[in-house]
Amino acid sequence: MADSADPAARRASLHGQWSSRLAFVLAVAGSAVGLGNIWKFPYVAGQNGGGAFVLVYLLCVFGIGLPIMMAEIMLGRRGRRNPISTMALLGREEAGSGRWLWVGVIGMVCGFLILSFYSVISGWTLHYMVLAGRDAFAGADAAALSDMFGALVAAPWTLAGWHTLFMIITTVVVARGVEKGLEQAVRIMVPALVVIMLALLGYAISFGGFAEGLEFLFRPDFDALTASSVLAAMGQAFFSLSVGMGAVMAYGAYLPQEESIIKTSVAVVSADTAIALLAGMIIFPIVFANSLDPAEGPGLVFQTLPLALTKMPGGVFVGTAFFLLLAFAGLTSAISLMEPVVAWLMEARAMRRGAAALLAGGAVWGLGFLTVLSFNVLADFNFLRGTFFDNIDYLTSNIMLPAGGFLITIFAGWFMCTNSSADELDPQAGVVYSLWRVLARYVAPVAVVLVFLNAVGALG
Ligand code: TRP
């Protein structure tokens, strides 16, 4: 076999491997499915006018995100170490320069920034889990729910408390190793979340507004599509799929050699997209049935879902379970944001996993206070795109992830020799491999550049 002569092939992972193919699929799915699907997708789609945004989002998911996910997992498995060391190693082997490590460095910084606000929003879901459990939504109308959300984000100590709790849980799980516990959690929680969402969909249909909601979501109105919404759609695709910063690269490092990266990626990307669309199909009917504003912003899910929960039988239970499962989905994503740094601290700085997790978790926790304060004390402190939260969100999703993904796909498509990528991705080097190569070399990088240029107005 060709690979026995190739020094890079069949390298052993520094930290063992996933126990099964399913464990890896679940871990990547757990990373992808999170607040991005249920909290962020509906509100960003709402802010960007619906249908046309969704169409561009889908094109970005399958034309850009999917090939980049394959590239990222492939590089991770090829390098078999944390993203920084992997990019340094493969850079030297395949491109004659260790400077590719900067892709890993920037990715880790990006993961830190994302997790700092991700944890705060996960805290909102924990708070809403408690509210749902206490039947606090009973009889509330849209105005009351809007006040309830406003009261939460106006309370820095409450936000800080939930953020702290979420970061402690994340740190403990990462400290124990990504595999333990995670596999069981994802195996049960994600399907349970989907079941609850299907029940909510049923209620969204029965309360009216469904046709209007679907029309908003799926009928493209290209007049509503601006250059900045195209950028937002691309950023959302990267964010929702967890690609562009090395999270799935870190997971790929633990993937057994015989598993198909292509099949895993297709399955995860499809499931992630289906769940985001499902969330939209639940939220927008509620929005229109109650004459709410689809462009409400980050509070959208929290102000709409309770309206359905109060009306449906068993709403207390369904609501509690929904927000609990959403927090779990957030946890499995948060873990993947932290894993690259922790793997790097362990491999390159010889730290123990526990100490590495504590260091990373502590830093993210501190940074999270910028987001906590963005909604209250510093709400009027605006610069560039708005508050600290607005800026961190914009910088990571719309700039850093696409830029990281661009470099990853350029490296995998142009610098990595065909033997290496074909060997990792699809040893039969069939038509699927050729298709990936076209997407990775031309379609994805050119699309990212065009969207960027378009957004800065260079294309008029
Ligand atoms: N994809 C996750 C979500 O949709 C968030 C996430 C986890 C992420 N890991 C990531 C985003 C890595 C970007 C990069 O909620």
CSV table of C-alpha atoms and ligand atoms in Angstrom, one decimal, residues 28-40 72 110-111 114 118 236-248 272 329-330 332-338 396-397 401, ligand 1:
chain,number,residue,atom,x,y,z
A,28,VAL,CA,-19.2,16.6,15.7
A,29,ALA,CA,-23.0,16.8,15.6
A,30,GLY,CA,-22.9,17.9,19.2
A,31,SER,CA,-20.5,20.7,18.3
A,32,ALA,CA,-22.5,21.8,15.3
A,33,VAL,CA,-26.0,21.6,16.8
A,34,GLY,CA,-26.4,24.3,19.5
A,35,LEU,CA,-27.5,27.8,20.1
A,36,GLY,CA,-26.5,28.7,16.6
A,37,ASN,CA,-29.4,26.6,15.2
A,38,ILE,CA,-32.1,27.6,17.6
A,39,TRP,CA,-31.2,31.0,19.1
A,40,LYS,CA,-29.1,32.6,16.4
A,72,GLU,CA,-10.8,20.6,8.5
A,110,CYS,CA,-11.6,33.0,17.8
A,111,GLY,CA,-12.9,30.0,19.8
A,114,ILE,CA,-17.0,32.9,20.7
A,118,TYR,CA,-21.8,31.6,24.0
A,236,GLN,CA,-24.0,32.1,10.1
A,237,ALA,CA,-23.1,29.1,8.0
A,238,PHE,CA,-19.6,28.9,9.4
A,239,PHE,CA,-20.9,29.5,13.0
A,240,SER,CA,-23.6,26.9,12.8
A,241,LEU,CA,-21.4,24.2,11.3
A,242,SER,CA,-18.6,24.9,13.8
A,243,VAL,CA,-16.0,25.3,11.0
A,244,GLY,CA,-13.2,27.8,10.4
A,245,MET,CA,-11.5,27.8,13.8
A,246,GLY,CA,-10.2,24.3,14.4
A,247,ALA,CA,-12.9,22.8,16.5
A,248,VAL,CA,-13.7,19.9,14.2
A,272,ASP,CA,-27.5,20.8,11.5
A,329,ALA,CA,-26.8,21.4,23.1
A,330,GLY,CA,-25.0,24.5,24.1
A,332,THR,CA,-21.7,20.1,23.7
A,333,SER,CA,-20.9,23.0,21.4
A,334,ALA,CA,-19.0,24.9,24.2
A,335,ILE,CA,-16.8,21.9,24.8
A,336,SER,CA,-15.7,21.9,21.2
A,337,LEU,CA,-14.8,25.6,21.4
A,338,MET,CA,-12.5,24.9,24.3
A,396,THR,CA,-15.9,36.1,15.0
A,397,SER,CA,-18.8,34.9,12.7
A,401,LEU,CA,-14.4,32.1,10.8
B,1,TRP,N1,-21.9,25.4,16.0
B,1,TRP,C1,-22.3,25.8,17.3
B,1,TRP,C2,-23.7,26.3,17.3
B,1,TRP,O1,-24.3,26.3,16.3
B,1,TRP,C3,-21.3,26.8,17.9
B,1,TRP,C4,-19.9,26.3,17.8
B,1,TRP,C5,-19.4,25.3,18.4
B,1,TRP,C6,-18.9,26.9,17.0
B,1,TRP,N2,-18.1,25.1,18.0
B,1,TRP,C7,-17.8,26.1,17.1
B,1,TRP,C8,-18.9,27.9,16.1
B,1,TRP,C9,-16.6,26.4,16.4
B,1,TRP,C10,-17.8,28.2,15.4
B,1,TRP,C11,-16.7,27.5,15.5
B,1,TRP,O2,-24.3,26.6,18.3
